[in-house]
mmCIF file of C-alpha atoms in Angstrom:
data_model
loop_
_atom_site.group_PDB
_atom_site.id
_atom_site.type_symbol
_atom_site.label_atom_id
_atom_site.label_comp_id
_atom_site.label_asym_id
_atom_site.label_seq_id
_atom_site.Cartn_x
_atom_site.Cartn_y
_atom_site.Cartn_z
ATOM 1 C CA MET A 19 -55.626 -37.121 -35.672
ATOM 2 C CA ARG A 20 -55.786 -33.420 -34.496
ATOM 3 C CA LYS A 21 -56.349 -30.457 -36.944
ATOM 4 C CA LYS A 22 -53.699 -29.212 -37.901
ATOM 5 C CA VAL A 23 -53.739 -24.692 -38.947
ATOM 6 C CA THR A 24 -50.983 -23.254 -40.520
ATOM 7 C CA ILE A 25 -50.366 -19.345 -38.929
ATOM 8 C CA VAL A 26 -48.454 -17.289 -41.838
ATOM 9 C CA GLY A 27 -46.957 -13.865 -39.837
ATOM 10 C CA ALA A 28 -45.256 -14.722 -36.536
ATOM 11 C CA GLY A 29 -45.405 -10.987 -35.509
ATOM 12 C CA ASN A 30 -47.811 -10.110 -32.577
ATOM 13 C CA VAL A 31 -51.550 -11.033 -34.414
ATOM 14 C CA GLY A 32 -50.274 -14.236 -35.743
ATOM 15 C CA ALA A 33 -47.715 -14.971 -32.579
ATOM 16 C CA THR A 34 -50.660 -14.150 -30.317
ATOM 17 C CA THR A 35 -53.138 -16.353 -32.248
ATOM 18 C CA ALA A 36 -50.569 -19.405 -32.024
ATOM 19 C CA HIS A 37 -51.109 -18.530 -28.123
ATOM 20 C CA TRP A 38 -54.732 -18.809 -28.158
ATOM 21 C CA LEU A 39 -54.990 -21.631 -30.158
ATOM 22 C CA ALA A 40 -52.510 -23.801 -28.031
ATOM 23 C CA ALA A 41 -54.583 -22.820 -24.425
ATOM 24 C CA LYS A 42 -57.659 -23.706 -25.982
ATOM 25 C CA GLU A 43 -55.991 -26.720 -27.758
ATOM 26 C CA LEU A 44 -57.266 -26.945 -30.950
ATOM 27 C CA ALA A 45 -54.723 -28.006 -32.905
ATOM 28 C CA ASP A 46 -51.287 -28.291 -33.991
ATOM 29 C CA ILE A 47 -49.597 -25.083 -35.471
ATOM 30 C CA VAL A 48 -47.026 -24.534 -37.690
ATOM 31 C CA LEU A 49 -46.458 -20.455 -37.280
ATOM 32 C CA VAL A 50 -44.747 -19.502 -40.768
ATOM 33 C CA ASP A 51 -42.361 -16.587 -40.707
ATOM 34 C CA ILE A 52 -39.624 -15.191 -43.457
ATOM 35 C CA VAL A 53 -37.388 -13.854 -40.330
ATOM 36 C CA GLU A 54 -34.827 -16.492 -39.459
ATOM 37 C CA GLY A 55 -35.559 -17.423 -36.194
ATOM 38 C CA VAL A 56 -38.455 -15.855 -34.878
ATOM 39 C CA PRO A 57 -41.316 -18.041 -35.902
ATOM 40 C CA GLN A 58 -39.229 -21.056 -34.724
ATOM 41 C CA GLY A 59 -38.211 -19.163 -31.142
ATOM 42 C CA LYS A 60 -41.821 -17.800 -30.658
ATOM 43 C CA ALA A 61 -43.687 -21.345 -31.336
ATOM 44 C CA LEU A 62 -40.224 -23.064 -28.967
ATOM 45 C CA ASP A 63 -41.471 -20.799 -26.290
ATOM 46 C CA LEU A 64 -45.139 -21.010 -26.487
ATOM 47 C CA LEU A 65 -44.736 -24.975 -26.686
ATOM 48 C CA GLN A 66 -42.843 -24.482 -23.709
ATOM 49 C CA ALA A 67 -46.173 -22.803 -22.249
ATOM 50 C CA LEU A 68 -48.144 -25.904 -22.633
ATOM 51 C CA PRO A 69 -47.411 -28.466 -19.700
ATOM 52 C CA VAL A 70 -48.175 -25.706 -17.771
ATOM 53 C CA GLU A 71 -51.466 -25.113 -19.870
ATOM 54 C CA LYS A 72 -51.455 -29.152 -19.633
ATOM 55 C CA SER A 73 -51.881 -28.327 -23.648
ATOM 56 C CA ASP A 74 -50.523 -31.283 -25.406
ATOM 57 C CA VAL A 75 -50.144 -29.970 -29.529
ATOM 58 C CA GLY A 76 -47.478 -29.370 -31.296
ATOM 59 C CA VAL A 77 -46.188 -25.866 -32.052
ATOM 60 C CA ILE A 78 -43.522 -25.534 -34.885
ATOM 61 C CA GLY A 79 -42.055 -22.611 -36.529
ATOM 62 C CA ALA A 80 -40.278 -22.298 -40.145
ATOM 63 C CA ASN A 81 -39.337 -20.208 -42.696
ATOM 64 C CA ASP A 82 -41.064 -21.943 -45.844
ATOM 65 C CA TYR A 83 -43.698 -23.983 -45.953
ATOM 66 C CA ASP A 84 -42.603 -27.654 -46.154
ATOM 67 C CA GLN A 85 -44.353 -28.580 -42.730
ATOM 68 C CA THR A 86 -47.603 -26.924 -43.411
ATOM 69 C CA GLY A 87 -48.677 -29.396 -45.663
ATOM 70 C CA GLY A 88 -52.250 -31.064 -44.931
ATOM 71 C CA SER A 89 -53.133 -28.093 -43.091
ATOM 72 C CA ASP A 90 -57.098 -27.821 -42.031
ATOM 73 C CA ILE A 91 -57.111 -23.858 -42.350
ATOM 74 C CA ALA A 92 -54.652 -21.284 -42.842
ATOM 75 C CA VAL A 93 -54.927 -17.840 -41.263
ATOM 76 C CA ILE A 94 -52.590 -15.173 -43.383
ATOM 77 C CA THR A 95 -51.721 -12.572 -41.084
ATOM 78 C CA ALA A 96 -48.319 -11.561 -42.926
ATOM 79 C CA GLY A 97 -48.158 -7.726 -44.609
ATOM 80 C CA PHE A 98 -47.179 -4.760 -44.176
ATOM 81 C CA PRO A 99 -48.995 -1.383 -42.005
ATOM 82 C CA ARG A 100 -49.952 2.051 -43.015
ATOM 83 C CA LYS A 101 -46.940 3.867 -42.435
ATOM 84 C CA PRO A 102 -47.138 7.987 -42.759
ATOM 85 C CA GLY A 103 -46.461 8.912 -46.130
ATOM 86 C CA MET A 104 -47.579 5.722 -47.688
ATOM 87 C CA SER A 105 -50.355 6.122 -49.945
ATOM 88 C CA ARG A 106 -53.663 3.513 -49.895
ATOM 89 C CA ASP A 107 -52.844 2.172 -53.616
ATOM 90 C CA ASP A 108 -48.756 1.324 -51.972
ATOM 91 C CA LEU A 109 -50.626 -0.623 -49.138
ATOM 92 C CA VAL A 110 -52.837 -2.571 -51.556
ATOM 93 C CA ARG A 111 -50.324 -2.981 -54.313
ATOM 94 C CA MET A 112 -47.295 -4.189 -51.312
ATOM 95 C CA ASN A 113 -50.092 -6.489 -49.350
ATOM 96 C CA ALA A 114 -51.573 -7.936 -52.461
ATOM 97 C CA GLU A 115 -48.062 -9.569 -53.262
ATOM 98 C CA ILE A 116 -47.826 -11.079 -49.883
ATOM 99 C CA VAL A 117 -51.147 -12.421 -49.754
ATOM 100 C CA SER A 118 -50.640 -13.783 -53.451
ATOM 101 C CA GLU A 119 -47.458 -15.442 -52.731
ATOM 102 C CA ALA A 120 -48.676 -16.456 -49.301
ATOM 103 C CA THR A 121 -51.595 -18.168 -50.415
ATOM 104 C CA ARG A 122 -50.331 -19.651 -53.984
ATOM 105 C CA GLN A 123 -47.616 -21.633 -51.263
ATOM 106 C CA VAL A 124 -50.231 -22.787 -48.730
ATOM 107 C CA VAL A 125 -52.459 -23.750 -51.411
ATOM 108 C CA GLN A 126 -50.177 -25.900 -53.120
ATOM 109 C CA ARG A 127 -49.234 -28.059 -50.208
ATOM 110 C CA SER A 128 -52.740 -27.972 -48.524
ATOM 111 C CA PRO A 129 -55.657 -28.014 -51.208
ATOM 112 C CA ASN A 130 -58.928 -28.570 -49.415
ATOM 113 C CA CYS A 131 -58.232 -25.984 -46.666
ATOM 114 C CA ILE A 132 -59.905 -22.982 -45.560
ATOM 115 C CA LEU A 133 -58.068 -19.594 -45.213
ATOM 116 C CA ILE A 134 -58.937 -17.081 -43.131
ATOM 117 C CA ILE A 135 -57.698 -13.514 -44.429
ATOM 118 C CA VAL A 136 -56.333 -10.478 -41.546
ATOM 119 C CA THR A 137 -53.969 -8.669 -43.368
ATOM 120 C CA ASN A 138 -55.477 -5.821 -44.604
ATOM 121 C CA PRO A 139 -57.013 -4.030 -46.391
ATOM 122 C CA LEU A 140 -58.931 -6.835 -45.544
ATOM 123 C CA ASP A 141 -61.614 -6.791 -48.019
ATOM 124 C CA ALA A 142 -59.442 -6.622 -51.101
ATOM 125 C CA MET A 143 -56.964 -8.867 -49.646
ATOM 126 C CA CYS A 144 -59.806 -11.691 -49.710
ATOM 127 C CA GLU A 145 -60.399 -10.927 -52.975
ATOM 128 C CA VAL A 146 -56.813 -11.424 -53.607
ATOM 129 C CA ALA A 147 -56.557 -14.761 -51.879
ATOM 130 C CA ARG A 148 -60.206 -15.938 -53.525
ATOM 131 C CA ARG A 149 -58.332 -15.488 -57.158
ATOM 132 C CA VAL A 150 -54.769 -16.924 -56.348
ATOM 133 C CA SER A 151 -56.251 -20.506 -54.839
ATOM 134 C CA GLY A 152 -59.378 -20.844 -57.232
ATOM 135 C CA PHE A 153 -60.847 -22.100 -53.881
ATOM 136 C CA PRO A 154 -65.051 -21.925 -53.805
ATOM 137 C CA ARG A 155 -66.137 -19.189 -51.625
ATOM 138 C CA GLU A 156 -66.995 -21.430 -48.565
ATOM 139 C CA ARG A 157 -63.824 -22.099 -48.013
ATOM 140 C CA VAL A 158 -62.290 -18.054 -48.116
ATOM 141 C CA LEU A 159 -63.380 -15.721 -45.082
ATOM 142 C CA GLY A 160 -62.120 -12.651 -43.861
ATOM 143 C CA MET A 161 -61.669 -11.706 -39.964
ATOM 144 C CA ALA A 162 -62.952 -8.230 -38.800
ATOM 145 C CA GLY A 163 -66.566 -8.626 -38.097
ATOM 146 C CA VAL A 164 -66.054 -10.782 -34.735
ATOM 147 C CA LEU A 165 -63.182 -8.361 -34.435
ATOM 148 C CA ASP A 166 -65.152 -4.982 -34.601
ATOM 149 C CA SER A 167 -68.817 -6.818 -32.878
ATOM 150 C CA ALA A 168 -66.234 -7.390 -30.111
ATOM 151 C CA ARG A 169 -65.064 -4.007 -29.674
ATOM 152 C CA PHE A 170 -68.515 -2.415 -30.140
ATOM 153 C CA SER A 171 -69.578 -4.915 -27.261
ATOM 154 C CA THR A 172 -66.838 -3.963 -24.943
ATOM 155 C CA PHE A 173 -68.080 -0.326 -25.453
ATOM 156 C CA VAL A 174 -71.798 -1.028 -24.799
ATOM 157 C CA ALA A 175 -71.093 -2.992 -21.425
ATOM 158 C CA ASN A 176 -69.371 -0.396 -20.305
ATOM 159 C CA GLU A 177 -71.084 2.480 -21.012
ATOM 160 C CA LEU A 178 -74.092 0.508 -19.411
ATOM 161 C CA GLY A 179 -72.024 -1.305 -16.429
ATOM 162 C CA VAL A 180 -73.031 -4.747 -17.411
ATOM 163 C CA SER A 181 -71.736 -7.787 -18.049
ATOM 164 C CA VAL A 182 -69.676 -8.687 -21.831
ATOM 165 C CA ARG A 183 -71.457 -12.031 -21.261
ATOM 166 C CA ASN A 184 -74.833 -10.074 -21.933
ATOM 167 C CA VAL A 185 -73.775 -8.210 -24.480
ATOM 168 C CA HIS A 186 -74.340 -9.343 -28.202
ATOM 169 C CA ALA A 187 -73.402 -6.452 -30.445
ATOM 170 C CA PHE A 188 -73.953 -6.364 -34.456
ATOM 171 C CA VAL A 189 -71.530 -5.637 -37.428
ATOM 172 C CA LEU A 190 -71.579 -5.424 -40.676
ATOM 173 C CA GLY A 191 -70.119 -3.936 -43.843
ATOM 174 C CA GLY A 192 -65.819 -3.262 -44.009
ATOM 175 C CA HIS A 193 -63.356 -2.576 -41.929
ATOM 176 C CA GLY A 194 -62.976 0.370 -40.440
ATOM 177 C CA ASP A 195 -64.634 3.553 -40.873
ATOM 178 C CA GLN A 196 -66.732 1.634 -43.788
ATOM 179 C CA MET A 197 -68.368 -0.818 -41.187
ATOM 180 C CA VAL A 198 -72.017 -0.552 -40.272
ATOM 181 C CA PRO A 199 -72.931 -1.232 -36.744
ATOM 182 C CA LEU A 200 -76.812 -1.785 -36.275
ATOM 183 C CA PRO A 201 -78.101 -0.674 -32.997
ATOM 184 C CA ARG A 202 -81.493 -2.150 -33.589
ATOM 185 C CA TYR A 203 -80.207 -5.589 -33.722
ATOM 186 C CA SER A 204 -77.295 -5.672 -30.801
ATOM 187 C CA THR A 205 -78.551 -6.293 -27.561
ATOM 188 C CA VAL A 206 -77.834 -6.928 -23.597
ATOM 189 C CA ALA A 207 -80.100 -9.552 -22.252
ATOM 190 C CA GLY A 208 -81.598 -9.242 -25.357
ATOM 191 C CA ILE A 209 -83.199 -6.160 -24.916
ATOM 192 C CA PRO A 210 -82.373 -3.633 -28.014
ATOM 193 C CA ILE A 211 -79.133 -1.057 -26.826
ATOM 194 C CA THR A 212 -81.978 1.329 -28.512
ATOM 195 C CA GLU A 213 -84.193 0.906 -25.538
ATOM 196 C CA LEU A 214 -81.384 1.442 -22.963
ATOM 197 C CA LEU A 215 -79.244 4.059 -24.664
ATOM 198 C CA GLU A 216 -80.421 7.475 -26.265
ATOM 199 C CA LYS A 217 -79.458 7.711 -29.696
ATOM 200 C CA GLY A 218 -76.416 10.047 -28.814
ATOM 201 C CA ALA A 219 -74.490 7.648 -26.603
ATOM 202 C CA ILE A 220 -75.201 5.107 -29.200
ATOM 203 C CA ASP A 221 -73.649 7.073 -32.013
ATOM 204 C CA ARG A 222 -70.699 8.086 -29.408
ATOM 205 C CA LEU A 223 -70.445 4.116 -29.255
ATOM 206 C CA VAL A 224 -70.933 3.331 -32.736
ATOM 207 C CA GLU A 225 -68.222 6.221 -33.993
ATOM 208 C CA ARG A 226 -65.450 5.033 -30.857
ATOM 209 C CA THR A 227 -66.177 0.931 -32.516
ATOM 210 C CA ALA A 228 -65.387 2.134 -36.563
ATOM 211 C CA LYS A 229 -62.105 4.011 -34.779
ATOM 212 C CA GLY A 230 -61.181 1.426 -32.680
ATOM 213 C CA GLY A 231 -58.069 0.718 -34.108
ATOM 214 C CA GLY A 232 -56.929 3.686 -34.739
ATOM 215 C CA GLU A 233 -57.288 4.262 -30.647
ATOM 216 C CA ILE A 234 -55.139 1.899 -29.928
ATOM 217 C CA VAL A 235 -52.257 2.805 -32.319
ATOM 218 C CA ASN A 236 -52.215 6.160 -30.624
ATOM 219 C CA LEU A 237 -51.833 4.644 -27.566
ATOM 220 C CA LEU A 238 -49.388 2.058 -28.662
ATOM 221 C CA LYS A 239 -47.158 5.121 -30.631
ATOM 222 C CA SER A 240 -45.472 1.929 -32.500
ATOM 223 C CA GLY A 241 -47.617 -0.822 -33.534
ATOM 224 C CA SER A 242 -51.377 -1.732 -33.038
ATOM 225 C CA ALA A 243 -53.738 -4.382 -31.654
ATOM 226 C CA TYR A 244 -53.245 -8.018 -31.644
ATOM 227 C CA TYR A 245 -54.742 -9.004 -28.362
ATOM 228 C CA ALA A 246 -58.628 -8.782 -29.209
ATOM 229 C CA PRO A 247 -57.579 -9.465 -33.125
ATOM 230 C CA ALA A 248 -56.005 -12.441 -32.299
ATOM 231 C CA ARG A 249 -59.121 -14.110 -30.361
ATOM 232 C CA SER A 250 -61.215 -13.103 -33.135
ATOM 233 C CA ILE A 251 -59.241 -15.294 -35.040
ATOM 234 C CA ALA A 252 -59.024 -18.227 -32.773
ATOM 235 C CA GLU A 253 -63.021 -17.818 -32.462
ATOM 236 C CA MET A 254 -63.641 -18.234 -36.051
ATOM 237 C CA VAL A 255 -61.118 -21.361 -35.724
ATOM 238 C CA ASP A 256 -62.792 -22.982 -33.210
ATOM 239 C CA SER A 257 -66.508 -22.939 -34.953
ATOM 240 C CA ILE A 258 -64.800 -24.090 -38.344
ATOM 241 C CA LEU A 259 -62.924 -26.874 -36.316
ATOM 242 C CA GLY A 260 -65.377 -27.757 -34.085
ATOM 243 C CA ASP A 261 -67.945 -27.904 -36.489
ATOM 244 C CA LYS A 262 -70.412 -25.768 -34.446
ATOM 245 C CA HIS A 263 -72.383 -24.321 -36.642
ATOM 246 C CA GLN A 264 -71.814 -20.707 -34.458
ATOM 247 C CA ILE A 265 -73.145 -17.705 -36.853
ATOM 248 C CA LEU A 266 -69.986 -14.890 -36.232
ATOM 249 C CA PRO A 267 -69.978 -11.549 -38.426
ATOM 250 C CA CYS A 268 -67.038 -12.138 -41.163
ATOM 251 C CA ALA A 269 -65.958 -10.868 -44.766
ATOM 252 C CA ALA A 270 -67.510 -13.384 -47.048
ATOM 253 C CA TYR A 271 -67.734 -13.243 -51.082
ATOM 254 C CA LEU A 272 -71.549 -11.804 -51.875
ATOM 255 C CA GLN A 273 -73.545 -13.577 -55.162
ATOM 256 C CA GLY A 274 -76.434 -11.156 -54.834
ATOM 257 C CA GLU A 275 -76.834 -11.077 -50.402
ATOM 258 C CA TYR A 276 -77.895 -7.843 -49.468
ATOM 259 C CA GLY A 277 -78.154 -6.736 -52.800
ATOM 260 C CA ILE A 278 -74.120 -6.987 -53.302
ATOM 261 C CA GLN A 279 -72.400 -8.854 -55.966
ATOM 262 C CA HIS A 280 -68.869 -10.183 -56.005
ATOM 263 C CA LEU A 281 -67.265 -8.799 -52.981
ATOM 264 C CA PHE A 282 -65.727 -8.953 -50.047
ATOM 265 C CA ILE A 283 -68.277 -7.536 -47.016
ATOM 266 C CA GLY A 284 -68.656 -8.436 -43.356
ATOM 267 C CA VAL A 285 -72.255 -10.166 -43.094
ATOM 268 C CA PRO A 286 -73.169 -12.737 -40.572
ATOM 269 C CA CYS A 287 -72.039 -16.439 -41.117
ATOM 270 C CA GLN A 288 -72.452 -20.013 -40.217
ATOM 271 C CA LEU A 289 -69.360 -21.442 -39.844
ATOM 272 C CA GLY A 290 -68.823 -25.159 -39.607
ATOM 273 C CA ALA A 291 -66.330 -27.805 -40.845
ATOM 274 C CA VAL A 292 -67.059 -27.012 -44.635
ATOM 275 C CA GLY A 293 -66.164 -23.177 -43.662
ATOM 276 C CA LEU A 294 -69.207 -21.087 -44.644
ATOM 277 C CA GLU A 295 -72.288 -22.846 -44.383
ATOM 278 C CA LYS A 296 -74.862 -20.023 -44.745
ATOM 279 C CA ILE A 297 -75.084 -16.398 -45.029
ATOM 280 C CA ILE A 298 -77.879 -14.742 -42.856
ATOM 281 C CA GLU A 299 -79.432 -11.982 -44.232
ATOM 282 C CA ILE A 300 -81.886 -9.691 -42.023
ATOM 283 C CA LYS A 301 -83.648 -6.999 -42.858
ATOM 284 C CA LEU A 302 -82.224 -2.959 -43.356
ATOM 285 C CA THR A 303 -84.143 -0.159 -42.795
ATOM 286 C CA ALA A 304 -83.267 1.989 -45.780
ATOM 287 C CA ASP A 305 -80.330 3.849 -43.661
ATOM 288 C CA GLU A 306 -78.253 0.983 -42.833
ATOM 289 C CA GLN A 307 -79.038 -0.263 -46.769
ATOM 290 C CA ALA A 308 -77.732 2.417 -47.959
ATOM 291 C CA ALA A 309 -74.532 2.776 -45.514
ATOM 292 C CA LEU A 310 -74.143 -0.959 -46.239
ATOM 293 C CA GLN A 311 -73.706 -0.094 -49.982
ATOM 294 C CA LYS A 312 -71.082 2.910 -49.550
ATOM 295 C CA SER A 313 -69.540 0.257 -47.622
ATOM 296 C CA ALA A 314 -69.437 -2.021 -50.824
ATOM 297 C CA GLU A 315 -68.347 0.840 -53.042
ATOM 298 C CA ALA A 316 -65.562 1.733 -50.871
ATOM 299 C CA VAL A 317 -65.092 -2.018 -50.622
ATOM 300 C CA GLU A 318 -65.321 -2.376 -54.547
ATOM 301 C CA ALA A 319 -62.856 0.769 -54.964
ATOM 302 C CA LEU A 320 -60.105 -0.723 -53.261
ATOM 303 C CA VAL A 321 -60.578 -3.982 -55.618
ATOM 304 C CA LYS A 322 -60.036 -2.155 -58.522
ATOM 305 C CA THR A 323 -56.633 -1.142 -57.530
ATOM 306 C CA LEU A 324 -55.271 -4.782 -57.014
ATOM 307 C CA PRO A 325 -52.157 -5.018 -59.603
ATOM 308 C CA GLU A 326 -52.842 -5.982 -62.949
ATOM 309 C CA GLU A 327 -50.791 -9.749 -62.122
ATOM 310 C CA VAL A 328 -53.859 -10.346 -59.000
ATOM 311 C CA SER A 329 -56.650 -9.173 -61.655
ATOM 312 C CA ALA A 330 -55.585 -11.747 -64.258
ATOM 313 C CA ARG A 331 -56.016 -15.096 -61.439
ATOM 314 C CA GLN A 332 -59.488 -15.186 -62.048
#
């Protein structure tokens, strides 16, 4: 039997994730959204593209979770974007409610699934999903690091005029301004970029990476990035369903690794059929460790703003 993936949220990120998964023939897909007709229409449109793609997977859309049973992976993308005038606490509260309900509905029907959280603020929403699901840390992961590393790789390749195939970027920490790119571990054909670029150029690329999502939002004027986030989700799904043991940067629940306890932080993760197989710990300089600790403190502050009803489900 083919694997099955549920995607909660049929907006740009969710629908484009379904597109990537179907094109790669990774799994049958259930696209769930509360807006009547939207998941059904997008699923039907995508399904009709698959004869051209020569892909035999099934794609269905639904406004409830009844058809999601037996999913191997559930990807949660549903949530509100932060809008002008909206406080960070408002965003946390609103999206915590959405992620809580989605997690509860999915887990009820697929108790053995692996959760991949995409909704922002990502690290805090991962904690919501962990508490509500009661899953072990191996089965709750957040997608951000793959995206941030892809953005860093893009900028490095463009700066040096080399193929992106030769670039391997390394990013730790939270998503957004609190990310911790590691130039020492970021390479071009195995050569650290610190040997190929001046510090000023590296700092500029690091800053652009940290603000990568905002740059796209400003250009679009309405909406946010979805091609790169969706492809990053597909990479995680591919490694899990294919039991490929890839090492990818993901938000994982730390239990002492990197000196951090009980928080979701972006770290190198080995992903296979069980979800998180292991967390790879690397040696950090004092400055890198301090930056990672600062990122963790920002995540901890967000987690403390979670609604009491979520905090009670530990």
